[in-house]
PDB file of C-alpha atoms and ligand atoms in Angstrom:
ATOM      1  CA  UNK A   1       0.000   0.000   0.000  1.00  0.00           C
ATOM      2  CA  UNK A   2       1.332   3.463  -0.739  1.00  0.00           C
ATOM      3  CA  UNK A   3       1.965   6.217   1.769  1.00  0.00           C
ATOM      4  CA  UNK A   4       2.354   9.947   1.229  1.00  0.00           C
ATOM      5  CA  UNK A   5       2.967  13.193   3.122  1.00  0.00           C
ATOM      6  CA  UNK A   6       2.737  16.908   2.302  1.00  0.00           C
ATOM      7  CA  UNK A   7       3.447  19.949   4.485  1.00  0.00           C
ATOM      8  CA  UNK A   8       3.439  23.734   4.249  1.00  0.00           C
ATOM      9  CA  UNK A   9       6.681  25.725   4.035  1.00  0.00           C
ATOM     10  CA  UNK A  10      10.343  24.791   3.932  1.00  0.00           C
ATOM     11  CA  UNK A  11      10.472  24.779   7.753  1.00  0.00           C
ATOM     12  CA  UNK A  12       8.612  21.425   7.628  1.00  0.00           C
ATOM     13  CA  UNK A  13      11.475  19.605   5.911  1.00  0.00           C
ATOM     14  CA  UNK A  14      13.099  18.021   8.999  1.00  0.00           C
ATOM     15  CA  UNK A  15       9.733  17.057  10.410  1.00  0.00           C
ATOM     16  CA  UNK A  16       8.595  15.488   7.149  1.00  0.00           C
ATOM     17  CA  UNK A  17      11.818  13.459   7.087  1.00  0.00           C
ATOM     18  CA  UNK A  18      10.970  12.065  10.526  1.00  0.00           C
ATOM     19  CA  UNK A  19       7.316  11.567   9.666  1.00  0.00           C
ATOM     20  CA  UNK A  20       8.091   9.678   6.478  1.00  0.00           C
ATOM     21  CA  UNK A  21      10.379   7.257   8.381  1.00  0.00           C
ATOM     22  CA  UNK A  22       7.359   6.386  10.505  1.00  0.00           C
ATOM     23  CA  UNK A  23       5.084   5.960   7.477  1.00  0.00           C
ATOM     24  CA  UNK A  24       7.689   3.715   5.822  1.00  0.00           C
ATOM     25  CA  UNK A  25       7.678   1.615   9.020  1.00  0.00           C
ATOM     26  CA  UNK A  26       3.947   1.148   8.695  1.00  0.00           C
ATOM     27  CA  UNK A  27       3.165   3.557  11.551  1.00  0.00           C
ATOM     28  CA  UNK A  28      -0.061   5.581  11.438  1.00  0.00           C
ATOM     29  CA  UNK A  29      -0.633   8.907   9.705  1.00  0.00           C
ATOM     30  CA  UNK A  30      -1.465  10.287  13.161  1.00  0.00           C
ATOM     31  CA  UNK A  31       1.956   9.349  14.555  1.00  0.00           C
ATOM     32  CA  UNK A  32       3.717  10.700  11.465  1.00  0.00           C
ATOM     33  CA  UNK A  33       1.917  14.051  11.472  1.00  0.00           C
ATOM     34  CA  UNK A  34       2.299  14.649  15.226  1.00  0.00           C
ATOM     35  CA  UNK A  35       6.002  13.779  15.114  1.00  0.00           C
ATOM     36  CA  UNK A  36       6.563  16.008  12.096  1.00  0.00           C
ATOM     37  CA  UNK A  37       4.734  19.002  13.574  1.00  0.00           C
ATOM     38  CA  UNK A  38       6.623  18.615  16.881  1.00  0.00           C
ATOM     39  CA  UNK A  39       9.860  19.206  14.990  1.00  0.00           C
ATOM     40  CA  UNK A  40       8.622  22.576  13.754  1.00  0.00           C
ATOM     41  CA  UNK A  41       6.988  23.582  17.049  1.00  0.00           C
ATOM     42  CA  UNK A  42      10.171  23.078  19.077  1.00  0.00           C
ATOM     43  CA  UNK A  43      12.534  24.761  16.605  1.00  0.00           C
ATOM     44  CA  UNK A  44      13.401  28.241  17.868  1.00  0.00           C
ATOM     45  CA  UNK A  45      14.429  29.400  14.402  1.00  0.00           C
ATOM     46  CA  UNK A  46      10.822  29.457  13.210  1.00  0.00           C
ATOM     47  CA  UNK A  47       8.880  32.435  14.519  1.00  0.00           C
ATOM     48  CA  UNK A  48       5.420  31.537  13.266  1.00  0.00           C
ATOM     49  CA  UNK A  49       4.910  28.235  15.102  1.00  0.00           C
ATOM     50  CA  UNK A  50       5.288  27.074  18.726  1.00  0.00           C
ATOM     51  CA  UNK A  51       8.394  27.930  20.786  1.00  0.00           C
ATOM     52  CA  UNK A  52       9.795  31.359  19.815  1.00  0.00           C
ATOM     53  CA  UNK A  53       6.585  32.237  17.966  1.00  0.00           C
ATOM     54  CA  UNK A  54       5.913  35.943  17.518  1.00  0.00           C
ATOM     55  CA  UNK A  55       3.557  37.374  20.147  1.00  0.00           C
ATOM     56  CA  UNK A  56       0.285  39.292  20.146  1.00  0.00           C
ATOM     57  CA  UNK A  57       0.096  43.056  20.729  1.00  0.00           C
ATOM     58  CA  UNK A  58       0.483  42.506  24.474  1.00  0.00           C
ATOM     59  CA  UNK A  59       3.728  40.577  23.989  1.00  0.00           C
ATOM     60  CA  UNK A  60       2.146  37.172  24.755  1.00  0.00           C
ATOM     61  CA  UNK A  61       2.550  34.130  22.472  1.00  0.00           C
ATOM     62  CA  UNK A  62      -0.896  32.608  21.879  1.00  0.00           C
ATOM     63  CA  UNK A  63      -0.954  29.480  19.729  1.00  0.00           C
ATOM     64  CA  UNK A  64      -3.664  27.789  17.665  1.00  0.00           C
ATOM     65  CA  UNK A  65      -3.692  24.179  16.445  1.00  0.00           C
ATOM     66  CA  UNK A  66      -6.028  21.638  14.879  1.00  0.00           C
ATOM     67  CA  UNK A  67      -6.109  17.889  14.251  1.00  0.00           C
ATOM     68  CA  UNK A  68      -8.495  15.701  12.225  1.00  0.00           C
ATOM     69  CA  UNK A  69      -8.613  11.940  11.694  1.00  0.00           C
ATOM     70  CA  UNK A  70      -9.979  10.993   8.277  1.00  0.00           C
ATOM     71  CA  UNK A  71     -11.063   7.521   9.372  1.00  0.00           C
ATOM     72  CA  UNK A  72     -13.328   8.569  12.246  1.00  0.00           C
ATOM     73  CA  UNK A  73     -13.804  12.255  11.322  1.00  0.00           C
ATOM     74  CA  UNK A  74     -12.942  13.038  14.944  1.00  0.00           C
ATOM     75  CA  UNK A  75     -11.500  16.556  15.041  1.00  0.00           C
ATOM     76  CA  UNK A  76     -10.099  18.740  17.797  1.00  0.00           C
ATOM     77  CA  UNK A  77      -8.601  22.193  18.138  1.00  0.00           C
ATOM     78  CA  UNK A  78      -7.196  24.735  20.553  1.00  0.00           C
ATOM     79  CA  UNK A  79      -7.125  28.511  20.205  1.00  0.00           C
ATOM     80  CA  UNK A  80      -5.139  31.186  22.030  1.00  0.00           C
ATOM     81  CA  UNK A  81      -3.265  28.535  24.026  1.00  0.00           C
ATOM     82  CA  UNK A  82      -0.400  29.925  26.144  1.00  0.00           C
ATOM     83  CA  UNK A  83       2.854  28.437  27.496  1.00  0.00           C
ATOM     84  CA  UNK A  84       2.590  25.130  25.594  1.00  0.00           C
ATOM     85  CA  UNK A  85       5.153  24.233  22.919  1.00  0.00           C
ATOM     86  CA  UNK A  86       3.236  21.357  21.340  1.00  0.00           C
ATOM     87  CA  UNK A  87      -0.208  22.881  20.802  1.00  0.00           C
ATOM     88  CA  UNK A  88      -0.945  20.151  18.252  1.00  0.00           C
ATOM     89  CA  UNK A  89      -0.836  17.531  21.033  1.00  0.00           C
ATOM     90  CA  UNK A  90      -3.550  19.381  22.920  1.00  0.00           C
ATOM     91  CA  UNK A  91      -5.642  19.636  19.727  1.00  0.00           C
ATOM     92  CA  UNK A  92      -5.198  15.887  19.203  1.00  0.00           C
ATOM     93  CA  UNK A  93      -6.319  15.167  22.791  1.00  0.00           C
ATOM     94  CA  UNK A  94      -9.370  17.400  22.227  1.00  0.00           C
ATOM     95  CA  UNK A  95     -10.271  15.328  19.151  1.00  0.00           C
ATOM     96  CA  UNK A  96     -10.737  12.139  21.173  1.00  0.00           C
ATOM     97  CA  UNK A  97     -13.920  12.895  23.074  1.00  0.00           C
ATOM     98  CA  UNK A  98     -17.580  13.177  22.214  1.00  0.00           C
ATOM     99  CA  UNK A  99     -17.710  16.749  23.552  1.00  0.00           C
ATOM    100  CA  UNK A 100     -15.247  19.566  24.252  1.00  0.00           C
ATOM    101  CA  UNK A 101     -13.534  19.163  20.875  1.00  0.00           C
ATOM    102  CA  UNK A 102     -12.605  22.834  20.533  1.00  0.00           C
ATOM    103  CA  UNK A 103     -11.160  24.706  23.505  1.00  0.00           C
ATOM    104  CA  UNK A 104      -9.868  28.273  23.669  1.00  0.00           C
ATOM    105  CA  UNK A 105      -7.963  30.537  26.059  1.00  0.00           C
ATOM    106  CA  UNK A 106      -7.972  29.701  29.757  1.00  0.00           C
ATOM    107  CA  UNK A 107     -10.024  26.537  29.175  1.00  0.00           C
ATOM    108  CA  UNK A 108      -7.489  25.250  26.669  1.00  0.00           C
ATOM    109  CA  UNK A 109      -4.688  25.987  29.138  1.00  0.00           C
ATOM    110  CA  UNK A 110      -6.476  24.214  31.975  1.00  0.00           C
ATOM    111  CA  UNK A 111      -7.062  21.189  29.744  1.00  0.00           C
ATOM    112  CA  UNK A 112      -3.371  21.122  28.751  1.00  0.00           C
ATOM    113  CA  UNK A 113      -2.386  21.208  32.452  1.00  0.00           C
ATOM    114  CA  UNK A 114      -4.817  18.370  33.211  1.00  0.00           C
ATOM    115  CA  UNK A 115      -2.941  16.279  30.622  1.00  0.00           C
ATOM    116  CA  UNK A 116       0.258  16.828  32.593  1.00  0.00           C
ATOM    117  CA  UNK A 117       1.744  19.099  29.916  1.00  0.00           C
ATOM    118  CA  UNK A 118       4.281  21.336  31.587  1.00  0.00           C
ATOM    119  CA  UNK A 119       4.224  25.087  31.068  1.00  0.00           C
ATOM    120  CA  UNK A 120       7.117  26.578  29.074  1.00  0.00           C
ATOM    121  CA  UNK A 121       8.190  30.132  28.374  1.00  0.00           C
ATOM    122  CA  UNK A 122       7.423  30.569  24.684  1.00  0.00           C
ATOM    123  CA  UNK A 123       8.956  33.972  24.043  1.00  0.00           C
ATOM    124  CA  UNK A 124      12.673  33.853  23.209  1.00  0.00           C
ATOM    125  CA  UNK A 125      15.062  36.791  23.344  1.00  0.00           C
ATOM    126  CA  UNK A 126      14.925  37.016  19.558  1.00  0.00           C
ATOM    127  CA  UNK A 127      11.142  36.979  19.280  1.00  0.00           C
ATOM    128  CA  UNK A 128      10.870  39.536  22.106  1.00  0.00           C
ATOM    129  CA  UNK A 129      13.317  41.830  20.302  1.00  0.00           C
ATOM    130  CA  UNK A 130      11.253  41.541  17.137  1.00  0.00           C
ATOM    131  CA  UNK A 131       8.205  42.459  19.198  1.00  0.00           C
ATOM    132  CA  UNK A 132       9.862  45.550  20.703  1.00  0.00           C
ATOM    133  CA  UNK A 133      11.055  46.673  17.287  1.00  0.00           C
ATOM    134  CA  UNK A 134       7.610  46.228  15.761  1.00  0.00           C
ATOM    135  CA  UNK A 135       6.002  48.164  18.632  1.00  0.00           C
ATOM    136  CA  UNK A 136       8.433  50.982  18.041  1.00  0.00           C
ATOM    137  CA  UNK A 137       7.687  51.050  14.300  1.00  0.00           C
ATOM    138  CA  UNK A 138       3.915  51.330  14.948  1.00  0.00           C
ATOM    139  CA  UNK A 139       3.223  49.514  11.667  1.00  0.00           C
ATOM    140  CA  UNK A 140      -0.290  48.286  10.861  1.00  0.00           C
ATOM    141  CA  UNK A 141      -0.985  44.525  10.969  1.00  0.00           C
ATOM    142  CA  UNK A 142       0.295  42.776   7.888  1.00  0.00           C
ATOM    143  CA  UNK A 143       0.353  39.222   6.576  1.00  0.00           C
ATOM    144  CA  UNK A 144       3.361  37.008   7.016  1.00  0.00           C
ATOM    145  CA  UNK A 145       6.703  37.394   5.390  1.00  0.00           C
ATOM    146  CA  UNK A 146       7.741  34.068   3.919  1.00  0.00           C
ATOM    147  CA  UNK A 147       6.168  31.580   6.309  1.00  0.00           C
ATOM    148  CA  UNK A 148       3.197  31.025   8.587  1.00  0.00           C
ATOM    149  CA  UNK A 149       1.193  28.023   9.798  1.00  0.00           C
ATOM    150  CA  UNK A 150       2.656  24.556   9.628  1.00  0.00           C
ATOM    151  CA  UNK A 151      -0.064  22.406   8.057  1.00  0.00           C
ATOM    152  CA  UNK A 152       0.309  18.746   7.137  1.00  0.00           C
ATOM    153  CA  UNK A 153      -1.635  15.928   5.510  1.00  0.00           C
ATOM    154  CA  UNK A 154      -0.489  12.295   5.524  1.00  0.00           C
ATOM    155  CA  UNK A 155      -1.769   8.992   4.176  1.00  0.00           C
ATOM    156  CA  UNK A 156      -0.580   5.814   5.909  1.00  0.00           C
ATOM    157  CA  UNK A 157      -0.274   2.278   4.581  1.00  0.00           C
ATOM    158  CA  UNK A 158      -3.670   1.392   6.056  1.00  0.00           C
ATOM    159  CA  UNK A 159      -5.249   3.985   3.767  1.00  0.00           C
ATOM    160  CA  UNK A 160      -6.022   6.466   6.553  1.00  0.00           C
ATOM    161  CA  UNK A 161      -5.590  10.203   6.233  1.00  0.00           C
ATOM    162  CA  UNK A 162      -4.818  12.774   8.919  1.00  0.00           C
ATOM    163  CA  UNK A 163      -4.501  16.533   8.649  1.00  0.00           C
ATOM    164  CA  UNK A 164      -3.251  18.956  11.298  1.00  0.00           C
ATOM    165  CA  UNK A 165      -2.035  22.507  11.870  1.00  0.00           C
ATOM    166  CA  UNK A 166      -0.057  24.544  14.402  1.00  0.00           C
ATOM    167  CA  UNK A 167       0.740  28.265  14.501  1.00  0.00           C
ATOM    168  CA  UNK A 168       1.435  31.227  16.741  1.00  0.00           C
ATOM    169  CA  UNK A 169      -0.814  33.208  14.394  1.00  0.00           C
ATOM    170  CA  UNK A 170      -0.666  36.739  13.166  1.00  0.00           C
ATOM    171  CA  UNK A 171       2.151  38.818  14.688  1.00  0.00           C
ATOM    172  CA  UNK A 172       0.720  41.653  16.867  1.00  0.00           C
ATOM    173  CA  UNK A 173      -2.795  40.214  16.717  1.00  0.00           C
ATOM    174  CA  UNK A 174      -5.345  41.195  19.361  1.00  0.00           C
ATOM    175  CA  UNK A 175      -5.348  39.095  22.525  1.00  0.00           C
ATOM    176  CA  UNK A 176      -7.772  36.202  21.946  1.00  0.00           C
ATOM    177  CA  UNK A 177      -7.735  36.474  18.147  1.00  0.00           C
ATOM    178  CA  UNK A 178      -7.730  33.065  16.472  1.00  0.00           C
ATOM    179  CA  UNK A 179      -7.072  32.440  12.796  1.00  0.00           C
ATOM    180  CA  UNK A 180      -8.134  29.636  10.464  1.00  0.00           C
ATOM    181  CA  UNK A 181      -5.748  27.042  11.924  1.00  0.00           C
ATOM    182  CA  UNK A 182      -8.002  25.851  14.789  1.00  0.00           C
ATOM    183  CA  UNK A 183     -11.219  26.070  12.736  1.00  0.00           C
ATOM    184  CA  UNK A 184     -12.398  22.692  11.399  1.00  0.00           C
ATOM    185  CA  UNK A 185     -13.012  23.042   7.678  1.00  0.00           C
ATOM    186  CA  UNK A 186     -11.092  26.310   7.381  1.00  0.00           C
ATOM    187  CA  UNK A 187      -7.501  25.573   8.405  1.00  0.00           C
ATOM    188  CA  UNK A 188      -7.758  21.780   8.067  1.00  0.00           C
ATOM    189  CA  UNK A 189     -10.129  19.016   7.031  1.00  0.00           C
ATOM    190  CA  UNK A 190      -9.821  15.336   6.309  1.00  0.00           C
ATOM    191  CA  UNK A 191     -12.059  12.446   5.247  1.00  0.00           C
ATOM    192  CA  UNK A 192     -10.804   8.993   4.214  1.00  0.00           C
ATOM    193  CA  UNK A 193     -13.580   8.899   1.596  1.00  0.00           C
ATOM    194  CA  UNK A 194     -12.441  12.087  -0.132  1.00  0.00           C
ATOM    195  CA  UNK A 195      -9.017  13.470   0.870  1.00  0.00           C
ATOM    196  CA  UNK A 196      -7.347  15.908   3.224  1.00  0.00           C
ATOM    197  CA  UNK A 197      -6.354  19.574   3.149  1.00  0.00           C
ATOM    198  CA  UNK A 198      -4.619  22.202   5.278  1.00  0.00           C
ATOM    199  CA  UNK A 199      -4.245  25.948   4.827  1.00  0.00           C
ATOM    200  CA  UNK A 200      -1.719  28.674   5.526  1.00  0.00           C
ATOM    201  CA  UNK A 201      -1.992  32.422   5.044  1.00  0.00           C
ATOM    202  CA  UNK A 202      -4.243  35.095   6.472  1.00  0.00           C
ATOM    203  CA  UNK A 203      -6.776  33.352   8.687  1.00  0.00           C
ATOM    204  CA  UNK A 204      -9.524  35.918   8.189  1.00  0.00           C
ATOM    205  CA  UNK A 205      -9.393  35.345   4.420  1.00  0.00           C
ATOM    206  CA  UNK A 206      -9.323  31.540   4.692  1.00  0.00           C
ATOM    207  CA  UNK A 207     -12.019  31.128   7.340  1.00  0.00           C
ATOM    208  CA  UNK A 208     -14.752  33.002   5.483  1.00  0.00           C
ATOM    209  CA  UNK A 209     -14.426  30.495   2.618  1.00  0.00           C
ATOM    210  CA  UNK A 210     -14.042  27.309   4.751  1.00  0.00           C
ATOM    211  CA  UNK A 211     -11.338  26.555   2.212  1.00  0.00           C
ATOM    212  CA  UNK A 212      -9.985  23.234   3.508  1.00  0.00           C
ATOM    213  CA  UNK A 213     -13.470  21.734   3.541  1.00  0.00           C
ATOM    214  CA  UNK A 214     -14.188  23.202   0.116  1.00  0.00           C
ATOM    215  CA  UNK A 215     -11.085  21.584  -1.409  1.00  0.00           C
ATOM    216  CA  UNK A 216     -11.911  18.189   0.150  1.00  0.00           C
ATOM    217  CA  UNK A 217     -15.482  18.490  -1.152  1.00  0.00           C
ATOM    218  CA  UNK A 218     -14.138  19.073  -4.660  1.00  0.00           C
ATOM    219  CA  UNK A 219     -11.945  15.948  -4.419  1.00  0.00           C
ATOM    220  CA  UNK A 220     -14.995  13.979  -3.310  1.00  0.00           C
ATOM    221  CA  UNK A 221     -16.821  15.215  -6.404  1.00  0.00           C
ATOM    222  CA  UNK A 222     -14.058  13.807  -8.596  1.00  0.00           C
ATOM    223  CA  UNK A 223     -11.452  16.554  -8.980  1.00  0.00           C
ATOM    224  CA  UNK A 224      -7.785  15.611  -8.729  1.00  0.00           C
ATOM    225  CA  UNK A 225      -5.933  16.938  -5.673  1.00  0.00           C
ATOM    226  CA  UNK A 226      -4.235  19.547  -7.882  1.00  0.00           C
ATOM    227  CA  UNK A 227      -7.488  20.700  -9.515  1.00  0.00           C
ATOM    228  CA  UNK A 228      -9.237  20.885  -6.141  1.00  0.00           C
ATOM    229  CA  UNK A 229      -6.459  22.923  -4.512  1.00  0.00           C
ATOM    230  CA  UNK A 230      -5.822  25.348  -7.352  1.00  0.00           C
ATOM    231  CA  UNK A 231      -9.477  25.944  -8.294  1.00  0.00           C
ATOM    232  CA  UNK A 232     -10.468  26.526  -4.643  1.00  0.00           C
ATOM    233  CA  UNK A 233      -7.786  29.168  -4.114  1.00  0.00           C
ATOM    234  CA  UNK A 234      -8.122  30.779  -7.534  1.00  0.00           C
ATOM    235  CA  UNK A 235     -11.921  31.133  -7.361  1.00  0.00           C
ATOM    236  CA  UNK A 236     -11.826  32.422  -3.776  1.00  0.00           C
ATOM    237  CA  UNK A 237      -9.146  34.959  -4.605  1.00  0.00           C
ATOM    238  CA  UNK A 238     -11.176  36.227  -7.595  1.00  0.00           C
ATOM    239  CA  UNK A 239     -14.312  36.427  -5.476  1.00  0.00           C
ATOM    240  CA  UNK A 240     -12.574  38.410  -2.712  1.00  0.00           C
ATOM    241  CA  UNK A 241     -11.081  40.828  -5.230  1.00  0.00           C
ATOM    242  CA  UNK A 242     -14.544  41.348  -6.711  1.00  0.00           C
ATOM    243  CA  UNK A 243     -16.188  41.808  -3.290  1.00  0.00           C
ATOM    244  CA  UNK A 244     -13.634  43.998  -1.544  1.00  0.00           C
ATOM    245  CA  UNK A 245     -10.915  44.879  -4.005  1.00  0.00           C
ATOM    246  CA  UNK A 246      -8.119  42.646  -2.662  1.00  0.00           C
ATOM    247  CA  UNK A 247      -7.418  39.180  -1.345  1.00  0.00           C
ATOM    248  CA  UNK A 248      -4.819  38.429   1.325  1.00  0.00           C
ATOM    249  CA  UNK A 249      -2.348  35.520   1.132  1.00  0.00           C
ATOM    250  CA  UNK A 250      -3.872  32.038   0.911  1.00  0.00           C
ATOM    251  CA  UNK A 251      -2.135  28.698   0.250  1.00  0.00           C
ATOM    252  CA  UNK A 252      -3.642  25.219   0.417  1.00  0.00           C
ATOM    253  CA  UNK A 253      -2.090  21.759   0.425  1.00  0.00           C
ATOM    254  CA  UNK A 254      -4.300  18.824  -0.593  1.00  0.00           C
ATOM    255  CA  UNK A 255      -4.036  15.045  -0.776  1.00  0.00           C
ATOM    256  CA  UNK A 256      -6.525  12.571  -2.205  1.00  0.00           C
ATOM    257  CA  UNK A 257      -7.156   9.033  -0.978  1.00  0.00           C
ATOM    258  CA  UNK A 258      -4.542   7.674  -3.402  1.00  0.00           C
ATOM    259  CA  UNK A 259      -1.909   9.929  -1.824  1.00  0.00           C
ATOM    260  CA  UNK A 260      -1.674  12.266  -4.836  1.00  0.00           C
ATOM    261  CA  UNK A 261      -1.006  15.847  -3.793  1.00  0.00           C
ATOM    262  CA  UNK A 262      -2.020  19.304  -5.001  1.00  0.00           C
ATOM    263  CA  UNK A 263      -1.221  22.942  -4.260  1.00  0.00           C
ATOM    264  CA  UNK A 264      -3.314  26.070  -4.518  1.00  0.00           C
ATOM    265  CA  UNK A 265      -1.796  29.473  -3.761  1.00  0.00           C
ATOM    266  CA  UNK A 266      -2.148  33.155  -4.568  1.00  0.00           C
ATOM    267  CA  UNK A 267       1.428  33.953  -3.461  1.00  0.00           C
ATOM    268  CA  UNK A 268       4.854  32.395  -3.959  1.00  0.00           C
ATOM    269  CA  UNK A 269       4.725  29.454  -1.559  1.00  0.00           C
ATOM    270  CA  UNK A 270       7.110  26.677  -0.458  1.00  0.00           C
ATOM    271  CA  UNK A 271       6.037  23.168   0.529  1.00  0.00           C
ATOM    272  CA  UNK A 272       7.546  19.757   1.234  1.00  0.00           C
ATOM    273  CA  UNK A 273       6.287  16.399   0.019  1.00  0.00           C
ATOM    274  CA  UNK A 274       7.354  12.772  -0.071  1.00  0.00           C
ATOM    275  CA  UNK A 275       5.895   9.355  -0.810  1.00  0.00           C
ATOM    276  CA  UNK A 276       7.068   5.754  -1.065  1.00  0.00           C
ATOM    277  CA  UNK A 277       8.884   6.554  -4.341  1.00  0.00           C
ATOM    278  CA  UNK A 278      10.246  10.021  -3.490  1.00  0.00           C
ATOM    279  CA  UNK A 279      12.425  11.278  -0.633  1.00  0.00           C
ATOM    280  CA  UNK A 280      11.256  14.517   1.052  1.00  0.00           C
ATOM    281  CA  UNK A 281      11.911  17.505  -1.176  1.00  0.00           C
ATOM    282  CA  UNK A 282      11.123  21.215  -0.929  1.00  0.00           C
ATOM    283  CA  UNK A 283       9.253  22.758  -3.863  1.00  0.00           C
ATOM    284  CA  UNK A 284       8.076  26.245  -4.735  1.00  0.00           C
ATOM    285  CA  UNK A 285       4.612  26.980  -6.112  1.00  0.00           C
ATOM    286  CA  UNK A 286       3.984  30.203  -8.028  1.00  0.00           C
ATOM    287  CA  UNK A 287       0.489  31.258  -9.129  1.00  0.00           C
ATOM    288  CA  UNK A 288       0.072  31.769 -12.866  1.00  0.00           C
ATOM    289  CA  UNK A 289      -3.551  32.723 -13.582  1.00  0.00           C
ATOM    290  CA  UNK A 290      -5.654  29.632 -12.953  1.00  0.00           C
ATOM    291  CA  UNK A 291      -2.532  27.457 -13.011  1.00  0.00           C
ATOM    292  CA  UNK A 292       0.324  26.871 -10.598  1.00  0.00           C
ATOM    293  CA  UNK A 293       3.963  26.691 -11.672  1.00  0.00           C
ATOM    294  CA  UNK A 294       5.916  24.158  -9.616  1.00  0.00           C
ATOM    295  CA  UNK A 295       9.689  23.832  -9.345  1.00  0.00           C
ATOM    296  CA  UNK A 296      12.353  22.663  -6.911  1.00  0.00           C
ATOM    297  CA  UNK A 297      13.261  25.125  -4.131  1.00  0.00           C
ATOM    298  CA  UNK A 298      16.432  27.068  -4.874  1.00  0.00           C
ATOM    299  CA  UNK A 299      18.321  28.468  -1.848  1.00  0.00           C
ATOM    300  CA  UNK A 300      19.836  31.260  -3.963  1.00  0.00           C
ATOM    301  CA  UNK A 301      16.600  32.757  -5.235  1.00  0.00           C
ATOM    302  CA  UNK A 302      13.907  31.533  -2.824  1.00  0.00           C
ATOM    303  CA  UNK A 303      13.804  33.009   0.638  1.00  0.00           C
ATOM    304  CA  UNK A 304      10.771  31.358   2.146  1.00  0.00           C
ATOM    305  CA  UNK A 305      10.988  29.460   5.433  1.00  0.00           C
TER     306      UNK A 305
HETATM  307  N1  LIG B 401      -3.063  31.216   9.260  1.00  0.00           N
HETATM  308  C1  LIG B 401      -2.782  31.543  10.576  1.00  0.00           C
HETATM  309  C2  LIG B 401      -3.445  32.721  11.089  1.00  0.00           C
HETATM  310  O1  LIG B 401      -4.056  33.486  10.376  1.00  0.00           O
HETATM  311  O2  LIG B 401      -3.368  32.939  12.278  1.00  0.00           O
END
C-alpha cells in the first residue's frame, strides 16, 4: 500500500523526514503528522509556530492548532493557548472525546495542564526583540513574510488520512484572536472517503471560505488533488477581489485518498512532500492565472521558510 505526506513551508522539511520514516515503518498517519509538527513547534528558528513564535500586541505568544482523523472524522482544536510548545498535542487530545472538541484561552490551558503538559516560556530573546522593534515602528498589521502556519496531511499504509495545523498566528494580533488554523473546515479538514487539506496564510481570508473543507469536497466530487487545490484558491481569490478589491495571502495543500497531492496558492509558496517513491523535497509553487507553476526550491533565489 502506498503512503504519502505533504506539508506547508520549507520549515517542515526536517519534520517530514521524521514523519516519512514512521510511514515507511507502517506507523499511522497520526503518529507521522504529530512527530513532524513537533519538529517545527520546538525549533526556535521558526517564529510563526510554537516555541519562539511571535507574540500578540500585548507581547504574549498565543498558539492555535487543529487535528483531524480521516477515518473517524474526529476533530479537535485549541485557540489562544499559552505556554505550551506542542499545541498540536492538545488539539489531538481534544479530538478524542464526544464533547469539548474545541477549547480556547484559559479553558485550553487548563485542559493542557490536566494532561500533565508542563508550562514553558514561549517567548525567546529574539522573538521579544522583534516584538519591541515592531512596537516601536507602529506599523499596521500585515500578513506574514515568507512563512506562517505549519499544516500537514499524511496517508498511511492502512489507507487512513490525517490533517493537522499549528501556529502562533498573526504577529501583533489582538489578545484572543484566532485564525483559520483551529477552525475545522477552514484551516484543516480530512475524510478517508475524499481526501485531506490544510491551509496557511491570512486566517480571516481563509475562514470566510471554509477553504480546507471546500477543497476536500471538490476531491470527493471527482477533482484531482491539484485541480481541487488550485481551483479553490483561484476562485476564492477572484471572489474576494470582486467583493472587496483585494485578497490576502492564501495557500492550500491537498491530498486525495490515493496519496496524490495538489497545491493552490495566490502567493509564492514553499512546501515539502514525499511518498514511497520520493524522498522529502522542498518545492516552490507560483500562481500563474488559474494554473500553478511548480519547481524545486532554490536556496539562492527563494527566501521562504
Ligand atoms: N493562518 C494563521 C493565522 O491566520 O493565524
